[in-house]
Coordinates of C-alpha atoms in Angstrom, one line a residue:
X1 CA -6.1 -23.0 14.3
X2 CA -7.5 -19.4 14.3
X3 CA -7.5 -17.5 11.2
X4 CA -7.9 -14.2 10.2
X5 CA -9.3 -13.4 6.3
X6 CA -7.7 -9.7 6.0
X7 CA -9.5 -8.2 2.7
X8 CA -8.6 -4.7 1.8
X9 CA -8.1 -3.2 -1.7
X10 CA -4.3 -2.1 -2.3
X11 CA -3.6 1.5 -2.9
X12 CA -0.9 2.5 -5.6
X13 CA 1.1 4.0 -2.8
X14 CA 3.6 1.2 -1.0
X15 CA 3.8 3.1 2.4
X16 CA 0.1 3.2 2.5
X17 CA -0.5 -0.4 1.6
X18 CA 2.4 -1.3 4.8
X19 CA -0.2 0.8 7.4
X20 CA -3.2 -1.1 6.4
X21 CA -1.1 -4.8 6.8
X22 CA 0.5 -3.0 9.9
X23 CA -3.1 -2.4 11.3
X24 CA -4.7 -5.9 10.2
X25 CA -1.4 -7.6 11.9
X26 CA -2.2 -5.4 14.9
X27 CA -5.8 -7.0 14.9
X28 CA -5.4 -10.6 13.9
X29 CA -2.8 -10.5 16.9
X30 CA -5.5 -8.4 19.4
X31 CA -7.5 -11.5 18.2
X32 CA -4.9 -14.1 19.3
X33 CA -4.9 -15.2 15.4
X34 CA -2.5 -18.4 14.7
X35 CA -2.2 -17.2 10.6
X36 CA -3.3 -13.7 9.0
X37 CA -3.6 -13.8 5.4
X38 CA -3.3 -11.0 2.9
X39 CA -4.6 -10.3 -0.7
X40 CA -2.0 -10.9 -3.7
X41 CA -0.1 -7.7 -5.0
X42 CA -0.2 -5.7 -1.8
X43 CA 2.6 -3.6 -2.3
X44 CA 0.5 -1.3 -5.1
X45 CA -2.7 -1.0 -7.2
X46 CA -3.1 0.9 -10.3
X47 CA -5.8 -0.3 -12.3
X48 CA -4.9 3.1 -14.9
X49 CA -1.3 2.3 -14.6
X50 CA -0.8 -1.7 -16.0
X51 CA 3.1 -1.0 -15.5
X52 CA 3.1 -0.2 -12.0
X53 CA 3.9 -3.9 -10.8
X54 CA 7.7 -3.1 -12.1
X55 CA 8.0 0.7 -11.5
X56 CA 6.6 0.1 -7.5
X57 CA 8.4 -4.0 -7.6
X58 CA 10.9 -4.2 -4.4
X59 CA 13.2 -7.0 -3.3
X60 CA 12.8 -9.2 -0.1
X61 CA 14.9 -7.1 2.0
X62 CA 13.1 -3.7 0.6
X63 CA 11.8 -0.9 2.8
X64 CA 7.8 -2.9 2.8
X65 CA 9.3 -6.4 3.7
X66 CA 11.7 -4.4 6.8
X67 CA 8.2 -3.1 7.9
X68 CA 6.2 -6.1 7.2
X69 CA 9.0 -8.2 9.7
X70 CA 9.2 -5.7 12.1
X71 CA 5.4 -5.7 12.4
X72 CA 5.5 -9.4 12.9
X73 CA 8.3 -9.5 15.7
X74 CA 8.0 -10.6 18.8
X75 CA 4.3 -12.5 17.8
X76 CA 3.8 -16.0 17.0
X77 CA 1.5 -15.3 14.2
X78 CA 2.0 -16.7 11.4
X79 CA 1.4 -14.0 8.2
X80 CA 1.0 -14.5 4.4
X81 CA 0.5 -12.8 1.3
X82 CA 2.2 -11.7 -1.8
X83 CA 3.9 -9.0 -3.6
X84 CA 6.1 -8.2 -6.9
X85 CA 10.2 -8.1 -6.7
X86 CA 12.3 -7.4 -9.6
X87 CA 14.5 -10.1 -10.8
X88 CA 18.2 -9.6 -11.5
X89 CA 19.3 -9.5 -15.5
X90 CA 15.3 -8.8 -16.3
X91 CA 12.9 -6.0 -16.8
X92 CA 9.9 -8.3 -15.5
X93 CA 9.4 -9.1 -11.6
X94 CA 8.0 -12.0 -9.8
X95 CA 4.7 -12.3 -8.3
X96 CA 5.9 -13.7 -4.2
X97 CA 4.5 -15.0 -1.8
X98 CA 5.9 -14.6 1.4
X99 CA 5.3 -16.4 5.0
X100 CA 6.9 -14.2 7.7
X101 CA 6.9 -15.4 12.3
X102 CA 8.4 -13.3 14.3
X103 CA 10.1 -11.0 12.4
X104 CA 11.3 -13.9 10.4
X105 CA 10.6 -15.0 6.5
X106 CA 9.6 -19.1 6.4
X107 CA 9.3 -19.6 3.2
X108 CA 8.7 -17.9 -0.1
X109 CA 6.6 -19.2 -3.4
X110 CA 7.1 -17.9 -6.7
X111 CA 3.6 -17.8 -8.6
X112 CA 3.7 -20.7 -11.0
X113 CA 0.6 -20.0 -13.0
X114 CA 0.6 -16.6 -14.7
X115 CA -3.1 -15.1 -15.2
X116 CA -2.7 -14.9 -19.2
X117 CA -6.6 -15.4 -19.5
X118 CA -9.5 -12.8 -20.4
X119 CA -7.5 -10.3 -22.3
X120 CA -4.8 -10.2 -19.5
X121 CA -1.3 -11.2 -19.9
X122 CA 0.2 -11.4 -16.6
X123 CA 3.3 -13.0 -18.3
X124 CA 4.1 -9.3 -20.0
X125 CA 5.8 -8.5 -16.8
X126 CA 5.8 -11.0 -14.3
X127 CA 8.3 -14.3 -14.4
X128 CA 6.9 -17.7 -13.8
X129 CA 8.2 -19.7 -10.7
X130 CA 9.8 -23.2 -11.1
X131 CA 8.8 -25.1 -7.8
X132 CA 6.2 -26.4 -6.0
X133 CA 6.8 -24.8 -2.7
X134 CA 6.7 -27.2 0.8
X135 CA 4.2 -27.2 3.3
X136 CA 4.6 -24.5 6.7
X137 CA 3.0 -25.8 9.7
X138 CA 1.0 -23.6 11.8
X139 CA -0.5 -24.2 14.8
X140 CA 0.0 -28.5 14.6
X141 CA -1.8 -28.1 10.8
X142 CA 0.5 -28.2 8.0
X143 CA -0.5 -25.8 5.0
X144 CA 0.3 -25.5 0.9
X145 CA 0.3 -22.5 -0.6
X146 CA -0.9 -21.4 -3.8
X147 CA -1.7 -18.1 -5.6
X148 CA -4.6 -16.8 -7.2
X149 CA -4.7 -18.1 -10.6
X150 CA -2.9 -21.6 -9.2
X151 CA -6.3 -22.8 -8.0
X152 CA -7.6 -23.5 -11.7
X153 CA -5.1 -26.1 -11.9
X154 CA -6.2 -29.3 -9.7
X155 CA -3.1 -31.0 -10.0
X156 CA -1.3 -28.6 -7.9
X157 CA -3.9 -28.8 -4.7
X158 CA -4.1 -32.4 -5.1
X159 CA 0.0 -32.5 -5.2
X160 CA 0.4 -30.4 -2.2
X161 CA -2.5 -32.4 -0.4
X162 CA -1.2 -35.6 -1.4
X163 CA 1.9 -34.3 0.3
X164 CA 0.3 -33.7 3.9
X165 CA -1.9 -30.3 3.5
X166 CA -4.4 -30.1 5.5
X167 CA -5.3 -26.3 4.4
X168 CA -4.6 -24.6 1.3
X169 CA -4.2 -21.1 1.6
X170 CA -5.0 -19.0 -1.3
X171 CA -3.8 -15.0 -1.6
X172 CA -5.7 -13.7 -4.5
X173 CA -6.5 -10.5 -6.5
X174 CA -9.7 -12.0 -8.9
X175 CA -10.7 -9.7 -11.6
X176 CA -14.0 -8.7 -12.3
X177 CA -16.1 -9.9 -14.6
X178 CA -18.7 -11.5 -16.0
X179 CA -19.7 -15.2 -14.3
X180 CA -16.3 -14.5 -12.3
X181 CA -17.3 -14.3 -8.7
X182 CA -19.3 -17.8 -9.6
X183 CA -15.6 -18.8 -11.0
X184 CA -13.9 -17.6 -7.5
X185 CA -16.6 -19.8 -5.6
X186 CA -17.4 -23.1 -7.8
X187 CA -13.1 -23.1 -7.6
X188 CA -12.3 -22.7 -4.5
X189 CA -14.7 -25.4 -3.4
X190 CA -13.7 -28.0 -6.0
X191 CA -10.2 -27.7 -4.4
X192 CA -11.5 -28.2 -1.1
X193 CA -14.1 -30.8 -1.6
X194 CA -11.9 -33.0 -3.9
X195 CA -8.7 -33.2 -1.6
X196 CA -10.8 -33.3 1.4
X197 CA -8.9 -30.0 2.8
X198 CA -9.7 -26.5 4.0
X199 CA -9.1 -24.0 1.4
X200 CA -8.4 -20.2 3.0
X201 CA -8.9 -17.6 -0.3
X202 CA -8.7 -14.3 0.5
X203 CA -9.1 -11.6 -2.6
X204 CA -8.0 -8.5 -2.5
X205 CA -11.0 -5.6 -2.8
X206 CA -11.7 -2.5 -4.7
X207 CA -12.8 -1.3 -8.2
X208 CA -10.9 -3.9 -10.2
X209 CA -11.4 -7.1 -8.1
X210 CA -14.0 -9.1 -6.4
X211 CA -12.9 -9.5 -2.8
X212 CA -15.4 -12.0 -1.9
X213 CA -12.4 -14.1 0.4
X214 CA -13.7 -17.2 1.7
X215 CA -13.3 -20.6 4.1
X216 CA -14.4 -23.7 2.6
X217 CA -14.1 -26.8 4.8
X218 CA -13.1 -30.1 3.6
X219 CA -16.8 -31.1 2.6
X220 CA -17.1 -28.5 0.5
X221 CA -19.6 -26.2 3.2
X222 CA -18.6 -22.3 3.0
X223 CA -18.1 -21.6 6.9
X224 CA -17.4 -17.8 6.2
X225 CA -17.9 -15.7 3.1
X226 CA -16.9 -12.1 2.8
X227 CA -18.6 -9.3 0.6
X228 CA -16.7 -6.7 -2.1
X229 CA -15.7 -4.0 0.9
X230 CA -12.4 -4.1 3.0
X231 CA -12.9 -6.9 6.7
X232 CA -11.4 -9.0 8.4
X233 CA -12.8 -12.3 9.2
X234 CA -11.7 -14.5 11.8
X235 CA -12.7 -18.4 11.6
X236 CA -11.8 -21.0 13.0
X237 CA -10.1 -24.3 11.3
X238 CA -10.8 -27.6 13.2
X239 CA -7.8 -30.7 12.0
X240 CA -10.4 -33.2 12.9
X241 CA -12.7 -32.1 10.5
X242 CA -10.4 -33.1 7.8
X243 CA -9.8 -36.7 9.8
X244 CA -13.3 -36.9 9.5
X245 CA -14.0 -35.7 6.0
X246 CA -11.2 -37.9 4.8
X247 CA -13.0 -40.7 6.7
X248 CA -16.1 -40.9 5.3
X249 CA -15.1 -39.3 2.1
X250 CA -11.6 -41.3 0.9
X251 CA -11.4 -39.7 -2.1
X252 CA -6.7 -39.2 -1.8
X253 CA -7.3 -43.1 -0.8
X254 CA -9.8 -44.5 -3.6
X255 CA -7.8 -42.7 -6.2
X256 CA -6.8 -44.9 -9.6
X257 CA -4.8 -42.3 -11.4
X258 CA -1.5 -41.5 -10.1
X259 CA 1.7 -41.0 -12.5
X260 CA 2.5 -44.2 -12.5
X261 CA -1.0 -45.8 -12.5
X262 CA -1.2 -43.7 -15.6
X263 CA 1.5 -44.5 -17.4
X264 CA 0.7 -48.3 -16.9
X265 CA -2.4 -47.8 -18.6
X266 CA -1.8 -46.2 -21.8

């Protein structure tokens, strides 16, 4: 599977934030790409403005997802990130992410884990989802998804690769701040090297966050590493390096500690 890593930092206007995913879709496909993924919170950036995630929110079938599908048409590339739309009864939104083929949405995911940590409270505005999503399958590999903050929480990587993930892809927008980039890394690998998987994390850029979006493969070895500036990086994701890393390394077979398992020994 080829892969494109498209890092930019979002601007607080939605139109401008469409040309720049217009223009990395244009490129990942020019690269014959199988999957393009995007930073979290594309659709707008305010780093003065802590509101702006409900004043700019839109829903799925908004003016940026009609672009966002048109731009995909006619491709098989498979393209991923995540934005905020307003849910019906509340003033708070929902932090999605979306998985769009030919002009098509796959699948959504609703964040699960809200970033209430280091003096932010994501939760202020932004709903919680209630599901696990399922696995998409691109190019013969079959892929979890998370988002952002998800990938402190080991139980949902090792969930989604005890279901069949062979890849975790990982939109993100990681704050700044002290020890945080070391955070971003030491994480992203834990995921990777404990459930024997690639993880794909891609951050968004800019004055507020690290960039710094990343391949891991399922050893735990950083293939590809961006900086802090807007790229895209392409890479390349072999399946039989996780047959082989899940040979020699049969960590989701040697495991004790199951639900059950646990609950027979306590």
């Amino acid at each position: 599977m080829k892969v494109a890593l498209g890092q930019f930092a979002a601007a607080n206007d939605w139109q401008a934030n469409a040309a720049t995913a217009k223009d990395l879709i244009r490129r990942a496909n020019a690269a014959d790409c199988d999957l393009l993924v995007m930073p979290e919170g594309i659709l707008a950036r305010d780093i003065a403005d802590p509101q702006i995630v409900l004043k700019a929110a839109q829903p799925l079938d908004g003016p940026f997802m009609q672009e966002m599908t048109a731009a995909s048409a006619g491709s098989d590339l498979t393209i991923t990130f995540c934005f905020h739309v307003p849910v019906t009864g509340e003033n708070r939104v929902q932090n999605v992410q979306v998985v769009l083929r030919n002009g098509e949405i796959l699948t959504t995911y609703r964040k699960l884990h809200l970033y209430d940590a280091f003096a932010v409270l994501e939760s202020e505005h932004v709903m919680p989802g209630d599901r696990i999503p399922e696995l998409v399958e691109v190019a013969g590999m079959k892929l979890g998804l998370m988002t952002c903050y998800d990938i402190r929480f080991p139980e949902m990587a090792r969930h989604l690769a005890l279901e069949g993930a062979e890849a975790l892809i990982l939109p993100a927008a990681w704050v700044r701040g002290p020890g945080k980039e070391h955070h971003w890394e030491t994480l992203v690998t834990a995921r990777a090297l404990e459930n024997t998987c690639y993880v794909i994390a891609v951050g968004e850029c800019g004055p507020r966050n690290i960039g710094a979006s990343m391949v891991v493969d399922p050893l735990g070895v950083t293939t590809h590493k961006a900086g802090d500036g807007p790229t895209m990086i392409v890479a390349n994701i072999d399946p039989e390096e996780v047959v082989r890393a899940r040979a020699v390394l049969p960590v989701l077979n040697n495991r004790r500690f199951g639900r059950s398992e646990l609950a027979e020994m306590t």
